[in-house]
Coordinates of C-alpha atoms in Angstrom, one line a residue:
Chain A
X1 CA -0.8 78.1 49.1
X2 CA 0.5 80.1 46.4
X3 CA 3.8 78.4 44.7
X4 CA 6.5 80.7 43.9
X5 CA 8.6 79.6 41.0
X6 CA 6.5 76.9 39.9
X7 CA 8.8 75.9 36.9
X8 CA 11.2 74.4 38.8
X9 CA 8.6 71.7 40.1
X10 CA 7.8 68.7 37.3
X11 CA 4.1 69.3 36.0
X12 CA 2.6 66.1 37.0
X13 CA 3.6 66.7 40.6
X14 CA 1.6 70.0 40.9
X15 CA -2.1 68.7 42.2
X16 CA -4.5 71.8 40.8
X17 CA -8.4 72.1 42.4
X18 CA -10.7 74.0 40.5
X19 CA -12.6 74.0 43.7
X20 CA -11.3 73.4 47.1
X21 CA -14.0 73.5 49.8
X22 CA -13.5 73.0 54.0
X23 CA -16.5 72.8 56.1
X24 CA -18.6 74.6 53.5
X25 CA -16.2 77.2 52.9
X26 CA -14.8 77.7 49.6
X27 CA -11.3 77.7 50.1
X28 CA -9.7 77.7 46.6
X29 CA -8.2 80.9 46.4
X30 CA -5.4 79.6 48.9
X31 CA -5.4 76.0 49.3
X32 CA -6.1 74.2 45.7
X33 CA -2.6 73.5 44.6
X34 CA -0.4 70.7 46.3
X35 CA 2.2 69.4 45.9
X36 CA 2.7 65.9 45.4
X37 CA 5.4 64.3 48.0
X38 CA 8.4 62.9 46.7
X39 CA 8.9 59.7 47.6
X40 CA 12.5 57.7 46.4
X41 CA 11.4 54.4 44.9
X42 CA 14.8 53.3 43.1
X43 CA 17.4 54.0 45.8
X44 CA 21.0 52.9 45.6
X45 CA 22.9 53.6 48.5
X46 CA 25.6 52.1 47.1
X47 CA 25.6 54.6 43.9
X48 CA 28.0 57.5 45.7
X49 CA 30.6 54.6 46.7
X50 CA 30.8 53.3 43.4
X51 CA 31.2 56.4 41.7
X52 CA 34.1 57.7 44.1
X53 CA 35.3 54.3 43.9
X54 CA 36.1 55.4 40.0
X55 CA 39.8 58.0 39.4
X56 CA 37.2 60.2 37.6
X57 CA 34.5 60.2 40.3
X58 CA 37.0 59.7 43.1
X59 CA 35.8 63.9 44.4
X60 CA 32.6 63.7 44.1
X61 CA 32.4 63.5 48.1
X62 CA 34.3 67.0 48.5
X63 CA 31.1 68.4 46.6
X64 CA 29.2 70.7 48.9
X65 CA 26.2 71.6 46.3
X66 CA 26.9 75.5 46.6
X67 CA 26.2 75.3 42.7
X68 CA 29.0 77.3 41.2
X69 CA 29.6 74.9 38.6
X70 CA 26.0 75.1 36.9
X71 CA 25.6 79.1 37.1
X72 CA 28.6 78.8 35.0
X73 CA 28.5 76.0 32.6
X74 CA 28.5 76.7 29.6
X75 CA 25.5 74.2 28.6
X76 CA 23.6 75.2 31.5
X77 CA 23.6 79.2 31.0
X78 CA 25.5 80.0 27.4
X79 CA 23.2 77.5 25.7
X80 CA 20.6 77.7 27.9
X81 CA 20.0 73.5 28.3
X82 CA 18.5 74.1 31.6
X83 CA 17.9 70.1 32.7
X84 CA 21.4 70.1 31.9
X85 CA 22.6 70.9 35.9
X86 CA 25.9 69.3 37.1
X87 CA 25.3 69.9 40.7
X88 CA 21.7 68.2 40.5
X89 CA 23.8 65.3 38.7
X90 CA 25.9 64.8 41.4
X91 CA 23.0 65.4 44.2
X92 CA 21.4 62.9 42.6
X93 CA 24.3 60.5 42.1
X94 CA 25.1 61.1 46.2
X95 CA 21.8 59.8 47.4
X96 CA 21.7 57.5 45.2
X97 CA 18.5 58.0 43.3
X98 CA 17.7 56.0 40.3
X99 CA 14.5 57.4 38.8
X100 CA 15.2 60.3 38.7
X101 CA 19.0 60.3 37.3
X102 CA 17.1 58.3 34.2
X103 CA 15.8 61.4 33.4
X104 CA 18.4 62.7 32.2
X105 CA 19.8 60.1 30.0
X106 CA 19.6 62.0 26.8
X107 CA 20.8 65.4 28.3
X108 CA 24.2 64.4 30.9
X109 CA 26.3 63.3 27.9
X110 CA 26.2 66.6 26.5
X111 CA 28.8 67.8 28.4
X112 CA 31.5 69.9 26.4
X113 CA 34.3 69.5 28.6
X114 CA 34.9 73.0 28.8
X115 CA 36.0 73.1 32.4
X116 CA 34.6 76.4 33.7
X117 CA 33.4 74.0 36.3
X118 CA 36.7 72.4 37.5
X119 CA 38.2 76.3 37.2
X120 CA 36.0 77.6 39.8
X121 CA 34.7 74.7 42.0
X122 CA 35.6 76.2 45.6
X123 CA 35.7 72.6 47.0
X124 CA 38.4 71.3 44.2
X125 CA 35.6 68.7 42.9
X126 CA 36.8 68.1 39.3
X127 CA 32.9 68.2 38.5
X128 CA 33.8 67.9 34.7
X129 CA 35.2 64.4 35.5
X130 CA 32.5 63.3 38.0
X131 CA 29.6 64.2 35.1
X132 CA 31.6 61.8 33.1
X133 CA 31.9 59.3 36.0
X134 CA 28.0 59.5 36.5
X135 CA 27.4 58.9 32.6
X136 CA 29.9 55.9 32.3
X137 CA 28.4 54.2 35.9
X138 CA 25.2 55.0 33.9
X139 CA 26.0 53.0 30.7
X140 CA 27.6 50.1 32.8
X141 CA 24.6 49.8 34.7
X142 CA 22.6 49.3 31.2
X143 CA 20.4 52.0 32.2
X144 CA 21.2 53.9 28.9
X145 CA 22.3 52.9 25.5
X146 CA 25.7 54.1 23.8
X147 CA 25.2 58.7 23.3
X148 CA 26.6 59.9 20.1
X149 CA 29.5 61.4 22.6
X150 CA 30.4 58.2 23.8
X151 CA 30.4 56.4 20.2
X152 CA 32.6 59.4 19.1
X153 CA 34.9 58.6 22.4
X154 CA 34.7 55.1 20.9
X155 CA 35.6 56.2 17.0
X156 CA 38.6 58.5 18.3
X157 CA 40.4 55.9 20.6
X158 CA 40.2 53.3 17.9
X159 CA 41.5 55.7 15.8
X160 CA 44.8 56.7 17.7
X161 CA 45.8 53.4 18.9
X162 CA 46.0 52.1 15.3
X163 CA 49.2 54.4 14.5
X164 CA 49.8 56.7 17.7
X165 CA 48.0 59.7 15.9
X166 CA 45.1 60.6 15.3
X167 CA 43.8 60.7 11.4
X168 CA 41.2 63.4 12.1
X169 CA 40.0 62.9 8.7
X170 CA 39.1 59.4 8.7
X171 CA 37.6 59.8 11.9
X172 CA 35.0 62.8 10.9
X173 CA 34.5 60.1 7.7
X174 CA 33.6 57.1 9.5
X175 CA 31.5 58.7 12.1
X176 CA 29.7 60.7 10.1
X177 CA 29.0 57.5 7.9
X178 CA 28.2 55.3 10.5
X179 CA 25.8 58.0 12.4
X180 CA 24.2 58.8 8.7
X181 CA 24.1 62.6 8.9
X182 CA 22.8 64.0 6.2
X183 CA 23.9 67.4 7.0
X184 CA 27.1 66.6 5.6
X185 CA 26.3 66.2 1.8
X186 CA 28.1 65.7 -1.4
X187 CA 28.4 69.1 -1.9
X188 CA 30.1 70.3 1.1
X189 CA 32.1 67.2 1.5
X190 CA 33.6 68.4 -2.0
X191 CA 33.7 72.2 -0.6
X192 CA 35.8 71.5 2.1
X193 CA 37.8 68.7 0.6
X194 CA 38.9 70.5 -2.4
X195 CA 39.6 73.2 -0.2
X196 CA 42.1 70.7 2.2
X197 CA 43.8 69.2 -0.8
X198 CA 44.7 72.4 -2.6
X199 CA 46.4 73.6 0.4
X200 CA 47.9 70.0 1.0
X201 CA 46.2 69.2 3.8
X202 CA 44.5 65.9 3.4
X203 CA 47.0 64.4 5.2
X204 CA 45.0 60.9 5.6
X205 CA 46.2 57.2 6.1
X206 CA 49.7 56.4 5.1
X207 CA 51.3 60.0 4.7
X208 CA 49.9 60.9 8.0
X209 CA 53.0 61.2 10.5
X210 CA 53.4 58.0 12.6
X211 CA 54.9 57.2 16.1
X212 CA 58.0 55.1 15.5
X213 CA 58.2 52.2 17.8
X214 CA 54.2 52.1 18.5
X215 CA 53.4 48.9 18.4
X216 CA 54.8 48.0 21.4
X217 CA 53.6 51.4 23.4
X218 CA 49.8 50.4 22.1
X219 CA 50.3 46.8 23.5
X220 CA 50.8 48.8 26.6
X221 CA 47.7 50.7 25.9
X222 CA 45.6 47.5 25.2
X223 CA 46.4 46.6 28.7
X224 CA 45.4 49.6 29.9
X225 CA 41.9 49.5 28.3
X226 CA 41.5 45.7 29.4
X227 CA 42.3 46.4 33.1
X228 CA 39.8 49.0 32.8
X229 CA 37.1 46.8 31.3
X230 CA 36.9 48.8 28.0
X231 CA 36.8 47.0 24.7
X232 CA 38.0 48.0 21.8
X233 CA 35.6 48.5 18.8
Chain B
X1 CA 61.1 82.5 33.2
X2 CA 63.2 82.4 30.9
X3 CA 64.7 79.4 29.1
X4 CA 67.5 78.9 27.5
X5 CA 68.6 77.3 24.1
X6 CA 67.5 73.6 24.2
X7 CA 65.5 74.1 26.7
X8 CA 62.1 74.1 25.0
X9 CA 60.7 71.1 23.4
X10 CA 57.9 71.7 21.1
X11 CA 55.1 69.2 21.4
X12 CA 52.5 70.2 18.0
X13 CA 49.8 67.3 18.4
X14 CA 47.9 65.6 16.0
X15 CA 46.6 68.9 14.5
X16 CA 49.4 70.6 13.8
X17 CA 50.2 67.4 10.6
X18 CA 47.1 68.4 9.3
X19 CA 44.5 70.8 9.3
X20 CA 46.4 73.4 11.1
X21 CA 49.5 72.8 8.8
X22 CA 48.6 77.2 8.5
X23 CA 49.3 77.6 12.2
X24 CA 52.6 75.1 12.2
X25 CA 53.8 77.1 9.3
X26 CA 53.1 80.2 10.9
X27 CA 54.8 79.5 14.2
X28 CA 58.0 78.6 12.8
X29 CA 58.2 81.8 11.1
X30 CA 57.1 84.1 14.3
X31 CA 59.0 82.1 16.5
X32 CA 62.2 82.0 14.3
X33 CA 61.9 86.0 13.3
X34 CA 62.0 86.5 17.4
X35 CA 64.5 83.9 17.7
X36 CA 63.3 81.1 20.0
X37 CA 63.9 77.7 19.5
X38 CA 62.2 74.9 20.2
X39 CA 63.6 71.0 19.7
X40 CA 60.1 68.9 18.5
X41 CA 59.5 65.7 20.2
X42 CA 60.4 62.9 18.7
X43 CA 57.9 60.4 17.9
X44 CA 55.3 61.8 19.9
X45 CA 51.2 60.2 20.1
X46 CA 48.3 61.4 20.9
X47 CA 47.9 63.1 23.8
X48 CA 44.2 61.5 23.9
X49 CA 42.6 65.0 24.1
X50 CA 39.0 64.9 26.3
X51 CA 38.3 62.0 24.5
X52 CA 40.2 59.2 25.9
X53 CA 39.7 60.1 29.6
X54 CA 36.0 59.5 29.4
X55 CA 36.9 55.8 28.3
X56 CA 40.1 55.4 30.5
X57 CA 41.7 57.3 33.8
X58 CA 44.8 55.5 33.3
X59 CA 45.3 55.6 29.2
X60 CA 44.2 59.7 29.7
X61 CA 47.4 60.0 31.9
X62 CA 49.8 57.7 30.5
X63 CA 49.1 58.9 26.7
X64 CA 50.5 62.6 27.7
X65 CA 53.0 61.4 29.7
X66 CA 55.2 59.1 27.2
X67 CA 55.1 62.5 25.0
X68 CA 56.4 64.9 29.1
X69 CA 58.6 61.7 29.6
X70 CA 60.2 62.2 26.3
X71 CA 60.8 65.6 26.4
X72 CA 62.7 65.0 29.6
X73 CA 64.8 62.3 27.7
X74 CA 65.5 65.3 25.6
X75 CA 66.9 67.4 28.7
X76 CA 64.1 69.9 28.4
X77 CA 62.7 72.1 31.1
X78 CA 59.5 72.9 29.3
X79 CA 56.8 71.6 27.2
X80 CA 55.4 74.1 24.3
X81 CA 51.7 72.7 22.9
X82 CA 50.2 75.4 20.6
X83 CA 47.0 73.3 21.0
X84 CA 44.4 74.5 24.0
X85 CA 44.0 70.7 24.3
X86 CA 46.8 69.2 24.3
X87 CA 48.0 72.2 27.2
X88 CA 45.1 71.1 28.9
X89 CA 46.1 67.0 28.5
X90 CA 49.7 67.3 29.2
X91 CA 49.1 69.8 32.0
X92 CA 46.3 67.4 33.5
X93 CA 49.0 64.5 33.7
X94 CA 51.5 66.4 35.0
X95 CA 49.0 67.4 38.1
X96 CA 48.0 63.6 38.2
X97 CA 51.4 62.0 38.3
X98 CA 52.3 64.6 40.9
X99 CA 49.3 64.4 43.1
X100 CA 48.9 60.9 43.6
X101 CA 51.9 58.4 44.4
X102 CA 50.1 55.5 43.5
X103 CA 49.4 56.9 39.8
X104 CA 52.7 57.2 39.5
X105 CA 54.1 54.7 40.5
X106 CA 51.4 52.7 38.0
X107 CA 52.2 55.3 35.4
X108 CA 56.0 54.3 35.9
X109 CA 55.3 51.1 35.1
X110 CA 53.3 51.2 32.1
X111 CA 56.2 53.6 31.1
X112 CA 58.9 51.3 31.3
X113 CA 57.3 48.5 29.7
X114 CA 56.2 50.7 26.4
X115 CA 60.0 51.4 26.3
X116 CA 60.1 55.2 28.0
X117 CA 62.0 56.7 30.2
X118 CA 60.6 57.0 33.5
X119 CA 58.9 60.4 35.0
X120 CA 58.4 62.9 38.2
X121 CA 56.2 65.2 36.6
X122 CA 58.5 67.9 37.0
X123 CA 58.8 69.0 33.2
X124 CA 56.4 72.4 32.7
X125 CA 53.3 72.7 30.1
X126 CA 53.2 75.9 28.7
X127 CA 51.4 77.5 25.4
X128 CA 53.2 78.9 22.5
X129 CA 51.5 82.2 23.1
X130 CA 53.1 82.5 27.2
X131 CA 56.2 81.7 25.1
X132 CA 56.2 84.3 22.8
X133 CA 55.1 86.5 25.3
X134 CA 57.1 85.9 27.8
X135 CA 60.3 85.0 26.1
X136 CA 60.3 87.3 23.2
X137 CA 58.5 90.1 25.0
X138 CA 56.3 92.8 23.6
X139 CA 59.0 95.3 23.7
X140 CA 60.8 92.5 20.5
X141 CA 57.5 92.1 19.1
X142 CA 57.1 95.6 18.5
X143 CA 60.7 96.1 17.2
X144 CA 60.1 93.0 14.6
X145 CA 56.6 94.8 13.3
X146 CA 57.4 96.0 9.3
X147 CA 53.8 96.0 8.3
X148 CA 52.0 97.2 11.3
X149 CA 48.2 96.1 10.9
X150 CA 46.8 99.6 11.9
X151 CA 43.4 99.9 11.5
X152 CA 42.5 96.3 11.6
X153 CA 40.0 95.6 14.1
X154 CA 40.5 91.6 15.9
X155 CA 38.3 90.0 18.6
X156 CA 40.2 88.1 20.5
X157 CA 39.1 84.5 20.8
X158 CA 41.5 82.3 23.7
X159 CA 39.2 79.3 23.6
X160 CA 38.3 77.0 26.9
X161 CA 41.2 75.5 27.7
X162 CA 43.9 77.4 27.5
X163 CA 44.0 78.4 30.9
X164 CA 41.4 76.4 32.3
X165 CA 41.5 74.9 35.3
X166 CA 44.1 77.0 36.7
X167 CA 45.0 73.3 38.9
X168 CA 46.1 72.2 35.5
X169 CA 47.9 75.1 33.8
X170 CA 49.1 76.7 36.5
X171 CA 46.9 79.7 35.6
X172 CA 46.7 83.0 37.7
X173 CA 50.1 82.6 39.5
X174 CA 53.6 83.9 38.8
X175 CA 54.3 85.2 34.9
X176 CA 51.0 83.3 33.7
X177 CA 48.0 84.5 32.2
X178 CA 44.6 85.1 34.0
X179 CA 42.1 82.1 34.1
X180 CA 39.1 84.2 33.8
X181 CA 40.4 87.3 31.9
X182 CA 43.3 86.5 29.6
X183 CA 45.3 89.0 27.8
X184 CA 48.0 87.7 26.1
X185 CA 46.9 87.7 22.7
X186 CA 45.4 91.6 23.4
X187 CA 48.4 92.4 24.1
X188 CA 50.6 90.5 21.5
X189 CA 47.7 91.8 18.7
X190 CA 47.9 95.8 19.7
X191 CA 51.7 95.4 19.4
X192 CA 51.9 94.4 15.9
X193 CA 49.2 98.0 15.7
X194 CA 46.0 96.1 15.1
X195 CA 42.9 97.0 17.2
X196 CA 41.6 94.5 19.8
X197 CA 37.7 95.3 20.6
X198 CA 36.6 94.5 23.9
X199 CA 35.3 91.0 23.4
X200 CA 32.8 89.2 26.1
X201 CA 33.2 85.8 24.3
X202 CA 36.8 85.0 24.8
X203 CA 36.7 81.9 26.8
X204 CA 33.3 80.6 25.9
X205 CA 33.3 77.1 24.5
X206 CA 33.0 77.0 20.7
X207 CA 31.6 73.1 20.9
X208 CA 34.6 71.9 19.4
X209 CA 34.4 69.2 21.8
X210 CA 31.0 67.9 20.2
X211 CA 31.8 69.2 16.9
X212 CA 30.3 66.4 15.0
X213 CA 28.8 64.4 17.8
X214 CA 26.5 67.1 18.6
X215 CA 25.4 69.8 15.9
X216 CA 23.2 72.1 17.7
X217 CA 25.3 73.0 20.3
X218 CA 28.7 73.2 17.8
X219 CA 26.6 75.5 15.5
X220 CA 25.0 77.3 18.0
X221 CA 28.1 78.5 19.9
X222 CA 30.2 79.4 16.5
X223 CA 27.4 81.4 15.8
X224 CA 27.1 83.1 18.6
X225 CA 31.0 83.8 18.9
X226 CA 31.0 85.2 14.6
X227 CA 27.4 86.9 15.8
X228 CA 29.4 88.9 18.7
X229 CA 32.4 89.9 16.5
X230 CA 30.2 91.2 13.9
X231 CA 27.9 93.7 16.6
X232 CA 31.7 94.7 17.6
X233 CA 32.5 95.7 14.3
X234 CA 35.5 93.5 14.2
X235 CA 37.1 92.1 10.7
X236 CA 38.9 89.2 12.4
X237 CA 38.4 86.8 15.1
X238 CA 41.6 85.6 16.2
X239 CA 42.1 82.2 17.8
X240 CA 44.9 79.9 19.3
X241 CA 43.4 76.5 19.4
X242 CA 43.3 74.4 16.0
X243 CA 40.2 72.9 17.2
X244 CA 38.1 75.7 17.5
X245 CA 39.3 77.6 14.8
X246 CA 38.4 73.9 12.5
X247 CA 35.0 73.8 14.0
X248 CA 34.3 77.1 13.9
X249 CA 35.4 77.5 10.5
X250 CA 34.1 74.3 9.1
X251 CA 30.2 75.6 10.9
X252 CA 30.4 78.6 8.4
X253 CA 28.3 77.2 6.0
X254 CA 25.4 76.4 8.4
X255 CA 25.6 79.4 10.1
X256 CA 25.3 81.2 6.6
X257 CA 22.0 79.0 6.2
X258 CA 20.8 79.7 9.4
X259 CA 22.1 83.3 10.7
X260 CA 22.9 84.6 7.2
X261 CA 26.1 86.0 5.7
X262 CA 26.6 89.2 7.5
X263 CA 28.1 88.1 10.7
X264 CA 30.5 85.7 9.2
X265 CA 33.9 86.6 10.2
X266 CA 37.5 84.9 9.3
X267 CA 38.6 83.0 11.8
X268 CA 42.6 83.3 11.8
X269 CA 45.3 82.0 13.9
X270 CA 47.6 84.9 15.5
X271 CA 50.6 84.0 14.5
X272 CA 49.3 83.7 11.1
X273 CA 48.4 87.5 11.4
X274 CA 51.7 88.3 13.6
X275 CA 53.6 86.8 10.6
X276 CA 51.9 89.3 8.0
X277 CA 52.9 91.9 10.2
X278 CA 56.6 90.7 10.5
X279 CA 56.7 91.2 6.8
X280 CA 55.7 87.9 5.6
X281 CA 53.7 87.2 2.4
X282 CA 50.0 85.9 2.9
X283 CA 51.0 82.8 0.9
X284 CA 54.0 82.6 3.6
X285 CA 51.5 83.1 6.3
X286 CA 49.1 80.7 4.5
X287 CA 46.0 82.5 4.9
X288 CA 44.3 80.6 1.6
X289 CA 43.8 77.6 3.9
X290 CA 41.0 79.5 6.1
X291 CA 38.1 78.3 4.2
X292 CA 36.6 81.8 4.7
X293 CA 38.0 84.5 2.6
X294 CA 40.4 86.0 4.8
X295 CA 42.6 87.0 2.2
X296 CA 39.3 89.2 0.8
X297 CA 38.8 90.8 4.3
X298 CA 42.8 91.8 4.6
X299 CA 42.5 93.6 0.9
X300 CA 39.3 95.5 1.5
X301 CA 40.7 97.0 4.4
X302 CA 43.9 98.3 2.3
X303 CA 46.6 95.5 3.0

């Protein structure tokens, strides 16, 4: 049977004949591609509670798969990361299939939080938070390891609750030390620093505006991020 | 809607200290020349951004919400962010602490311990853009224009989250601008006599939300948003969100590398080119902190 569209099936599920004979009959010209059954081996039916269970994921049950979010997202179609499909995401996270949400480990953090999606979801699914919800329940689960997005959240929210701001210039420093990117050299770490201090501003550390009275607003916030299970790096 | 005096509490974010010190400057001076004033928060935070609400729901909501809560204290009616983010933030726990009782009530409490005043959600997010728009008007920003920037081409870049989602901003209903075709800063930019080309990018994401964590994409889509402005033929591309205009501007020399120099375009803040057209100096409007050469692109085309 001819297969239309045969990108959208994963190679090693298309079976391929050179030669297909019935009764003596060569048949090949219809019948020597199949296609492999899918079969769910890792199945959590627990996986779409848990998720909704979560504020972030708590709409993922209003989601009707009509796929508005991925025709426009902006990882999807502007930069063309086609594995990159919220709507499969959430398919996936509502039956509750393990293998195959794996796959996507090093592609679902990628999301830029742009919210085309959550603009024009006709079901009100905030799909930008749900992604999000499906990576974290991801991570908890141990079934991947921190993404740089998720060590950045970690940088940035270290960051603000030390003085109520954020010092956006100690936290492009540490990250990009502690990831090593070499894209960033000498030269154009001079380049733009000259460039900030000339105009005055490399505004970093103590002559950085601070939030009078913080300390006891970040307690607050410390409570917040231990209810929630998060801890602070 | 109009407000009146003390009405309007300006909330300028983390950026606004820093690397957009050009747009702070730059607002003051358009917003005092059309005479609106704005009270700043006092002893504002964070408002967390995307970044906190991928670690915690509750922090994400409660972060904004000291900063609405205190502008309340303050006895004013509306919120003014001039950062896409922080519109986005404040207007997201605004539409949290409404929606839900329960989050509120929670939010309440976490509120009254961090030594806040308590909150309904009932203070209003807008942009410093719907504000000069809407409060000043074109019909003033026309009348202010000394130096009108005729002959200047601008693509007009709004950024994602200005008016995205509309359940957030409140986009697409009464005075507001349109989620999925905005034309505010058209507008504002052909009344002080500069050019606007008809720009597809305007609400594509720059990255800016990766900017670091992830390169290709951050590169890829400033690229993209310099390479469009260039096929338009336009000199500027002019932005209101200090995060994209940082990432995009801070990508320029990869995308020299990678896509060459001719479709690198200065990316400015509008009320850095409003001010130049109210008569301002470009050391008043601070154009030498653009770390392309704006000031080179403004002389060759006579200004």
């Amino acid at each position: 049977m001819p297969i239309h569209e045969k990108h959208l099936i994963e190679k090693q599920k298309i079976i391929q004949k050179d030669s297909a004979e019935l009764e003596g009959r060569d048949v090949s010209g219809q019948w020597n591609i199949f296609i492999q059954q899918r079969i769910l081996s890792q199945y959590h039916p627990s996986m779409a509670d848990e998720i909704a269970s979560t504020p972030d994921g708590r709409t993922i049950n209003r989601c009707w798969q009509c796929g508005t979010c991925t025709s426009g997202c902006c990882m999807h179609t502007d930069f063309g990361l086609r594995e990159f499909n919220p709507r499969y995401f959430i398919y996936l996270a509502k039956i509750g299939d393990e293998e195959e949400l794996k796959k996507y480990k090093d592609v679902i953090w990628r999301c830029l939080a742009c919210n085309k999606c959550v603009e024009r979801c006709p079901k009100d699914v905030r799909v930008e938070e749900v992604i999000h919800a499906i990576d974290g329940y991801m991570r908890k689960k141990g079934w991947m390891d921190d993404t740089p997005a998720s060590r950045w959240d970690d940088e940035y929210v270290g960051n603000v609750l030390k003085t109520g701001i954020l010092d956006e210039i100690m936290l492009l420093r540490n990250y990009i030390r502690d990831e090593e990117m070499k894209e960033f050299n000498a030269g154009y770490m001079m380049r733009m620093g000259m460039n900030m201090l000339k105009t005055g501003r490399l505004r970093t550390g103590p002559i950085r505006h601070r939030t009078k009275g913080w300390k006891k607003v970040r307690k607050v916030a410390e409570e917040i991020l231990e209810k929630d299970g998060y801890e602070l790096q | 809607m109009n407000y009146s005096e003390g009405e309007l509490a300006f909330y300028p974010g983390c950026s606004l200290d820093g690397l957009g010190k050009a747009y702070k400057k730059s607002s003051e001076l358009v917003s005092k020349d059309l005479g609106i004033v704005m009270n700043e928060i006092v002893d504002y935070n964070c408002c967390g951004a995307t970044e906190v609400k991928t670690v915690s729901y509750d922090l994400s909501v409660f972060l904004p919400g000291r900063n609405l809560a205190l502008a309340k204290e303050m006895g004013s009616k509306a919120v003014v962010a001039p950062c896409n983010g922080c519109v986005f933030s404040l207007g997201r726990a605004n539409k949290a602490i409404t929606e839900d009782e329960a989050t509120k009530s929670r939010m309440n409490e976490y509120l009254g311990k961090a030594g806040a005043p308590s909150y309904e959600g009932d203070v209003e997010v807008k942009h410093i853009i719907e504000v000069i728009y809407q409060q000043a008007g074109l019909d003033a920003v026309r009348k202010r224009v000394k130096k009108p920037l005729t002959g200047l081409r601008v693509a007009c870049y709004y950024g994602c989250l200005y008016t995205r989602p509309k359940i957030y901003t409140g986009a697409g209903s009464g005075e507001r601008d349109n989620p999925e075709h905005p034309h505010f800063m058209d507008d504002l930019m052909e009344a002080i006599g500069a050019e606007t080309v008809e720009y597809p990018l305007k609400t594509v994401c720059c990255g800016g939300g990766h900017a670091i964590a992830d390169r290709e994409v951050s590169v890829g889509f400033s690229a993209s948003i310099l390479n469009e402005a260039a096929r338009l033929n336009a000199d500027f591309v002019v932005t209101m969100c200090p995060l994209g205009q940082m990432n995009i501007e801070a990508n320029i020399p990869m995308i020299e590398k990678q896509y060459g120099r001719e479709i690198v375009r200065p990316v400015v803040y509008f009320t850095q080119l409003m001010a130049l057209a109210f008569g301002h100096s470009r050391r008043e409007a601070r154009l030498a902190d653009n770390f392309s050469d704006a000031g080179k692109v403004l002389h060759s085309k006579g200004f």
